[in-house]
Each structure stands twice: as structure tokens, then as C-alpha cells.
Coordinates of C-alpha atoms in Angstrom, one line a residue:
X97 CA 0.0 0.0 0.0
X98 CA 0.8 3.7 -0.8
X99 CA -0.6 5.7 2.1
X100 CA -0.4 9.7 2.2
X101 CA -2.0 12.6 3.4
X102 CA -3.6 15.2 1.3
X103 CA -4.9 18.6 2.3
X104 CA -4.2 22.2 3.1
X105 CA -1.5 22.3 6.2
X106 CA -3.5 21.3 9.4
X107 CA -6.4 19.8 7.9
X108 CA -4.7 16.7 5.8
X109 CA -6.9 13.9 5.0
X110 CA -6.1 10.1 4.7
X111 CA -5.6 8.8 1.1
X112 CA -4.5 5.6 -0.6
X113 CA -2.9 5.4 -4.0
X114 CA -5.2 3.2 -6.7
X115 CA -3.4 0.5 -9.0
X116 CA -3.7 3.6 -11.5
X117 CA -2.0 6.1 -9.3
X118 CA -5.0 8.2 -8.4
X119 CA -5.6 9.4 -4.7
X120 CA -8.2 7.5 -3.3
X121 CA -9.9 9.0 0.2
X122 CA -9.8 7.2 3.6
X123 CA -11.2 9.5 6.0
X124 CA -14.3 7.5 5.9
X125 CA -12.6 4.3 7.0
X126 CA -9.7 5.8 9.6
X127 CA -9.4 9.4 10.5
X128 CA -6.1 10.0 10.2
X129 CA -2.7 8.4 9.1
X130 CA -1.3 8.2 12.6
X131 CA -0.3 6.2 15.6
X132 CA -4.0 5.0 16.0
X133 CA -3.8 3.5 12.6
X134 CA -0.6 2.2 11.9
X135 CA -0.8 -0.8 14.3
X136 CA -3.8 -2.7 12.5
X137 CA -2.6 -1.5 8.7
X138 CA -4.2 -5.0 7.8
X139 CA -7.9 -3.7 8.1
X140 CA -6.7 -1.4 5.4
X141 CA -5.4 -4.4 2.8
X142 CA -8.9 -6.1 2.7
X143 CA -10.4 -2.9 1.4
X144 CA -11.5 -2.6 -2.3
X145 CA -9.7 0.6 -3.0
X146 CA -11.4 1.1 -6.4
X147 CA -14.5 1.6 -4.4
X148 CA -13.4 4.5 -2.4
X149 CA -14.0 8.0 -3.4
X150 CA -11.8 9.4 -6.0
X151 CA -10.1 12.5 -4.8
X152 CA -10.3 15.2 -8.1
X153 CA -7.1 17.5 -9.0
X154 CA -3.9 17.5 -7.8
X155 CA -4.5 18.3 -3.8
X156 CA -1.1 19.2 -1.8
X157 CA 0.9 16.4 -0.4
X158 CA 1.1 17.0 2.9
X159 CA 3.7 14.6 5.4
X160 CA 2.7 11.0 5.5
X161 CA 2.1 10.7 8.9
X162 CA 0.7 12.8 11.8
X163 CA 0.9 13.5 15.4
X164 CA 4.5 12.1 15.3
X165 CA 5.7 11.6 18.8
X166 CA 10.0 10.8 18.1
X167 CA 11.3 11.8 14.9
X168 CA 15.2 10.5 15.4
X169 CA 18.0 10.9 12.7
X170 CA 21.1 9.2 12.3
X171 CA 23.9 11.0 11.2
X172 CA 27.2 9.4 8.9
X173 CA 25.1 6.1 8.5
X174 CA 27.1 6.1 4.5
X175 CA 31.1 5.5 5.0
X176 CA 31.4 8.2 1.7
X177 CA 29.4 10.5 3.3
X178 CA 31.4 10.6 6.6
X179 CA 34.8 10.9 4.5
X180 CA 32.9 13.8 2.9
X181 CA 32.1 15.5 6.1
X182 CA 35.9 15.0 7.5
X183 CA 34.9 12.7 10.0
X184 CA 36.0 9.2 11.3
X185 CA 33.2 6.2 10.1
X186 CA 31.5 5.9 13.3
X187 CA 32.0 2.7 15.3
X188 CA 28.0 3.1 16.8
X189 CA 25.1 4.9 14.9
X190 CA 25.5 8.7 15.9
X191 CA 21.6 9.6 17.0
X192 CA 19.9 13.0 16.9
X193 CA 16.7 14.2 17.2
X194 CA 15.2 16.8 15.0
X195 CA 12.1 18.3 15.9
X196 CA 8.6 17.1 15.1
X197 CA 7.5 20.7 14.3
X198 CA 9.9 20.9 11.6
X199 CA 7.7 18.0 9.4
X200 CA 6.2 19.5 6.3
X201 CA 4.6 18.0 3.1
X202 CA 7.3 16.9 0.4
X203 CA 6.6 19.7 -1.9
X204 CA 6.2 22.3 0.2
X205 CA 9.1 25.5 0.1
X206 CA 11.2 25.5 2.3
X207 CA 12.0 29.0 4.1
X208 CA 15.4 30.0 5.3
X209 CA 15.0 31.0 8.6
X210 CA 16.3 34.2 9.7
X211 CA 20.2 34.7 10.2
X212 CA 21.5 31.0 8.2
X213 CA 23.8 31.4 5.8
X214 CA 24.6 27.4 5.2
X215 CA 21.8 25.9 4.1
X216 CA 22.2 21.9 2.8
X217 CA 20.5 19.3 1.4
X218 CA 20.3 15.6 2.5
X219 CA 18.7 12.7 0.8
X220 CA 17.2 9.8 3.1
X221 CA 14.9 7.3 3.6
X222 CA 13.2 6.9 6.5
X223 CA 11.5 4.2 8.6
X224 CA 8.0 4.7 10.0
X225 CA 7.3 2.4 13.2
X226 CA 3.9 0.7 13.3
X227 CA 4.5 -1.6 16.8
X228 CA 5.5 -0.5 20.4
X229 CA 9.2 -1.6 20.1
X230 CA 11.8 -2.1 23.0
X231 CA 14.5 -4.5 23.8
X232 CA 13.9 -6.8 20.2
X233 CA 15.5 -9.2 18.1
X234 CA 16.2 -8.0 14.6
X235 CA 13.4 -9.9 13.2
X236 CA 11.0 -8.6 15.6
X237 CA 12.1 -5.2 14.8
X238 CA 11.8 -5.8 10.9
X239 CA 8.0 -6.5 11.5
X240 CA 7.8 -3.5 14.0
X241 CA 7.7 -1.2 11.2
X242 CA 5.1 0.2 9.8
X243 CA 6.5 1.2 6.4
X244 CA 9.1 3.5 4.7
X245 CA 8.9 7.3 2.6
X246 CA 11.4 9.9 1.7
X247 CA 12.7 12.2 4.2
X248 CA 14.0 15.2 3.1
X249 CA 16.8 16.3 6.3
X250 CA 17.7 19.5 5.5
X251 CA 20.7 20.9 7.6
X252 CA 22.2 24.4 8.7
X253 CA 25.2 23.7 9.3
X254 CA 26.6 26.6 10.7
X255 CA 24.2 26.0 13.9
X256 CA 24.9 22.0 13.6
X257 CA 28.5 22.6 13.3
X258 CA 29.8 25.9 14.8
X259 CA 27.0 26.7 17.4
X260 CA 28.1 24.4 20.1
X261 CA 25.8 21.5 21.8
X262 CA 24.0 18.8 19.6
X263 CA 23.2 18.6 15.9
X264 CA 19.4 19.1 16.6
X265 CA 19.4 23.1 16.5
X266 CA 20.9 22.8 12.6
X267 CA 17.9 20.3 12.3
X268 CA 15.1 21.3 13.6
X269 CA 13.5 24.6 12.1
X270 CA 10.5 24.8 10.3
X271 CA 9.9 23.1 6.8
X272 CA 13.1 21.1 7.8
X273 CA 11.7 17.6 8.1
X274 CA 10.0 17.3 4.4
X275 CA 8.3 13.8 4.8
X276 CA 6.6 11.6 2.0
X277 CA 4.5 11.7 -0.6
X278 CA 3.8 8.4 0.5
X279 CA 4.0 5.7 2.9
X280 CA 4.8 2.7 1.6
X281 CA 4.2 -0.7 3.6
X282 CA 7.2 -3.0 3.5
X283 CA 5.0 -5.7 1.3
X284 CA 5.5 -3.4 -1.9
X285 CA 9.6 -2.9 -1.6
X286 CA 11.2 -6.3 -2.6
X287 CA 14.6 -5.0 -0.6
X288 CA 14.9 -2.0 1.6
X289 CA 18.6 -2.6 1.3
X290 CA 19.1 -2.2 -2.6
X291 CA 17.2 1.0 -3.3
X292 CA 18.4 4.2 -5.3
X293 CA 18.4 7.5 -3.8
X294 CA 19.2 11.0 -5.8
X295 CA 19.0 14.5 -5.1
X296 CA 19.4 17.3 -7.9
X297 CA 19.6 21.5 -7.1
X298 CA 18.1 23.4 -10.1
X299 CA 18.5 20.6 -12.5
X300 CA 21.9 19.3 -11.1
X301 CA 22.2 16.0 -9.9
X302 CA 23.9 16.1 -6.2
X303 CA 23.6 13.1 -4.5
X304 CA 23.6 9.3 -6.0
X305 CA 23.8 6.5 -3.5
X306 CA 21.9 3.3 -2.6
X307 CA 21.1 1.7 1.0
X308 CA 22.6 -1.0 0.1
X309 CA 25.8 1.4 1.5
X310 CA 24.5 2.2 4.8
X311 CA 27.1 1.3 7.4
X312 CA 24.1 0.6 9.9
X313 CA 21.4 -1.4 8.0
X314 CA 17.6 -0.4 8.4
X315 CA 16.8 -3.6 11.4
X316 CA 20.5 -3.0 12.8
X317 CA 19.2 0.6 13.1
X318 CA 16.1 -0.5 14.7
X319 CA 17.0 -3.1 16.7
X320 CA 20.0 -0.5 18.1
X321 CA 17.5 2.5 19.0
X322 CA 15.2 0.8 20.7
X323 CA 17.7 -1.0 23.2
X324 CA 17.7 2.2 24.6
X325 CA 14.2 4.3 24.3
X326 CA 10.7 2.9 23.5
X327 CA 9.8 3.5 20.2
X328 CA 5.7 3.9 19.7
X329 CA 3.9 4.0 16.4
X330 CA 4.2 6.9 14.4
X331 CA 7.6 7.8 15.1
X332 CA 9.9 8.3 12.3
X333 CA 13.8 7.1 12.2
X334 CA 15.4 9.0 9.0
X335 CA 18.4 6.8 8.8
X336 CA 21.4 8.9 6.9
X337 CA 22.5 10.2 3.0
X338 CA 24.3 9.1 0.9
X339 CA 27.6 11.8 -0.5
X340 CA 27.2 14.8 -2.1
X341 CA 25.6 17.3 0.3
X342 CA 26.9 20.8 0.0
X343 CA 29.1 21.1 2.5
X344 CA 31.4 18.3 1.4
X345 CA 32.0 20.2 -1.8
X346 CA 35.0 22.7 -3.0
X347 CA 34.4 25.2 -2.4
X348 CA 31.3 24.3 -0.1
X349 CA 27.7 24.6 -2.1
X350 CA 24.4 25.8 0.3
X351 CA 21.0 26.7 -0.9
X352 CA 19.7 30.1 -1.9
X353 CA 16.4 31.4 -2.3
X354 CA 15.0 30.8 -6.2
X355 CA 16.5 26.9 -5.8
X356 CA 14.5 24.2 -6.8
X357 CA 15.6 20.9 -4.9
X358 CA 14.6 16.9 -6.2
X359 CA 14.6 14.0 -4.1
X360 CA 13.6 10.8 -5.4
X361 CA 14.1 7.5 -3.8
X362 CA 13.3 4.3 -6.0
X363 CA 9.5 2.8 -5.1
X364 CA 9.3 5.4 -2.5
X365 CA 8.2 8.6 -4.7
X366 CA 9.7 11.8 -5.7
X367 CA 9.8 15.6 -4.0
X368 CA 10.4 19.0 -4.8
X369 CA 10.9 22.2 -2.9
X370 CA 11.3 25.6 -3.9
X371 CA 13.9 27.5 -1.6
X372 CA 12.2 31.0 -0.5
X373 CA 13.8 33.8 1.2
X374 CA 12.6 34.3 5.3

């Protein structure tokens, strides 16, 4: 299944892709993508999805899930990407948070908040936990989750890097968590660990990886997290990008207002964003 969320910003409404792409509407079935729904997804795959209501247009996309309690990042989770960045390939996943408030719709524009001056781009996928999860095998934490959709983890880095303290204030701002279009439900990706991930500024490709480079796979990741913390339904792990962020170039590359930034991730969807001034 291809879950999403379309709607003006606060007042989303559930939606299923059709076999023909269109957006079908769920509200009358569940009332929201969230942590109510995500632990009984089956009720969802007995549905005849041709006989929902057909949603007409093109709607905004907004995030894929709501009301998300934890949303966790790992940072240099691609060995390239840390020798990019200048820094050792970490013997542990390094774990952040990034702020829940910061989740916005994938093609939404993203503002540059007042006073940064290094804005970057990130390409990663991220994990979407369907099952209370603490203290689990691997293969208890592989059926844990819920699904998986693009993340978007855009980064200033002069207040991740130079400010002083934890990663999270270069994380966190508005419009700096784009999440979706969809959710897709691990039954439709034949291996989470072989997918292709890109990223392209104003018509530029950027970033070219895959997962199956991650240093920390997806259950590793999992499994890892929730040895120390609960993990509940609805929150969101985004797990790490591939090289190629802005910062890693020479001379360093950030964003500006007027640029246009591409994420695609393969059977997880596509973004854009427009960059716009504060």
C-alpha cells in the first residue's frame, strides 16, 4: 500500500494510491494516518480501493504521517558521506533528534530561517514504526515497522556545526523535516537494502547512492535505537545520505532562495521544494 495525506496544512486527510495512481480517500474508514492506525494496517489491505471516493485534481501532499511523537536521525550512517564530512566512520550509529515541528509536506518551500547562511541538502529514507518496540531481536524489529517514505533532512550547518551542543538546533527549524509523498508498507519494496536514492539543485544531480551502502542497516538501526528508548507508532527514524551534500564540496555549495531541490528515492516517490527567502 501507498498511504499519504492530502490537504491544506493542518487539515490533511487520509488517502490511498489506486493500481492507477490516483488518490483514493480514507477518512471514511480511519481518521487519520497516525499512531491509531498504523498498528492494524491490515484492516486497510482487505479494502476494495477502487471503491473509495476518487479525490479530483492534484491536492497538496502534505507529510505522510501525523501527530509524530519521536522523529530520530542518524547521522554518517554512508562511509562516503562521513569521508565527505571529515569525520571518522563511526563505530556506533551517531543519534539525533530533529524536531517534530519541523515535518512538512514533500513539496512544500522551504523558508530560510532568519540569520543561516549554510543551508544543505540531505537525501534519506526513512522508517515509520507501526508496533511498540523495546529490547527486540532484529526480526521482531523488521515486522515492527510500519513502512518506509522519503525524508528530506535539511541541515544548517553553521548551527549543527559551529554553534556548540548537539546537531538538533541545525535540524530542527520549520519546513526542515519534508516527509513523503507516501507511505509505503514493507509488502511493496522487494529489498529495503538495494534502493536508489538522488537528489538534484536546479536541475543538477547532487547526490547518487543506494542503501545497500549504509554502514548501519535499516533492522541494525532498529533493533539498536530501541535498546535504549521505546519506540511507539508513528515515530519516524530518518536513517542517513548518501555523499554529495553541499558542505562536502569545493568550495562548499548551500541553498539560496529561487533553488529548486529533487529528491527521489526508488518505489518510495519523488519531492520537490522551492527554496524561498525568510
Amino acid at each position: 500500500m501507498k498511504l499519504l495525506r492530502f490537504g491544506e496544512p493542518g487539515k490533511e486527510r487520509p488517502g490511498i494510491l489506486d493500481d492507477g495512481g490516483a488518490i483514493r480517500d480514507l477518512s471514511g474508514i480511519v481518521s487519520d494516518i497516525d499512531a491509531g492506525t498504523l498498528p492494524d494496517l491490515d484492516r486497510l489491505r482487505g479494502l476494495d480501493v477502487s471503491a473509495l471516493p476518487l479525490v479530483p485534481g492534484t491536492p497538496r501532499i502534505g507529510p505522510c504521517i501525523a501527530r509524530v511523537g519521536n522523529f530520530i536521525a542518524v547521522g554518517l550512517n554512508y562511509a562516503d558521506h562521513a569521508r565527505e564530512a571529515g569525520m571518522a566512520i563511526p563505530e556506533e550509529p551517531i543519534l539525533f533528534n530533529k524536531a517534530p515541528s519541523s515535518l512538512s509536506g514533500p513539496d512544500d518551500p522551504i523558508r530560510i530561517p532568519r540569520g543561516s547562511d549554510k543551508l544543505d541538502w540531505e537525501v534519506e529514507i526513512a522508517i515509520v514504526i507501526g508496533q511498540p518496540l523495546h529490547e527486540v531481536s532484529a526480526e521482531e524489529a523488521v515486522r515492527g515497522i510500519a513502512g518506509y517514505c522519503i525524508c528530506h533532512d535539511v541541515s544548517e550547518r553553521t548551527w549543527q556545526q559551529e554553534r556548540g551542543g548537539q546537531w538538533t538546533k541545525g535540524k530542527s527549524a520549520p519546513g526542515f523535516g519534508p516527509l513523503g509523498p507516501w507511505l509505503v508498507t514493507p509488502d511493496e519494496i522487494a529489498d529495503v537494502q538495494s534502493l536508489a536514492l538522488s537528489l538534484d539543485v536546479n536541475g543538477q544531480r547532487m547526490q547518487t547512492g543506494t542503501t545497500e551502502t549504509m554502514i548501519f542497516p535499516i533492522a541494525h538501526l532498529v533493533t539498536y535505537i530501541a535498546s535504549f528508548m521505546r519506540l511507539e507508532p508513528g515515530d519516524v527514524i530518518t536513517t542517513g545520505t548518501p555523499p554529495g551534500v553541499g558542505m562536502g564540496m569545493t568550495p562548499p555549495r548551500f541553498l539560496k532562495a529561487g533553488d529548486v531541490v529533487e529528491l527521489a528515492i526508488e518505489g518510495l516517490g519523488h519531492q520537490r521544494q522551492e527554496i524561498v527567502a525568510s
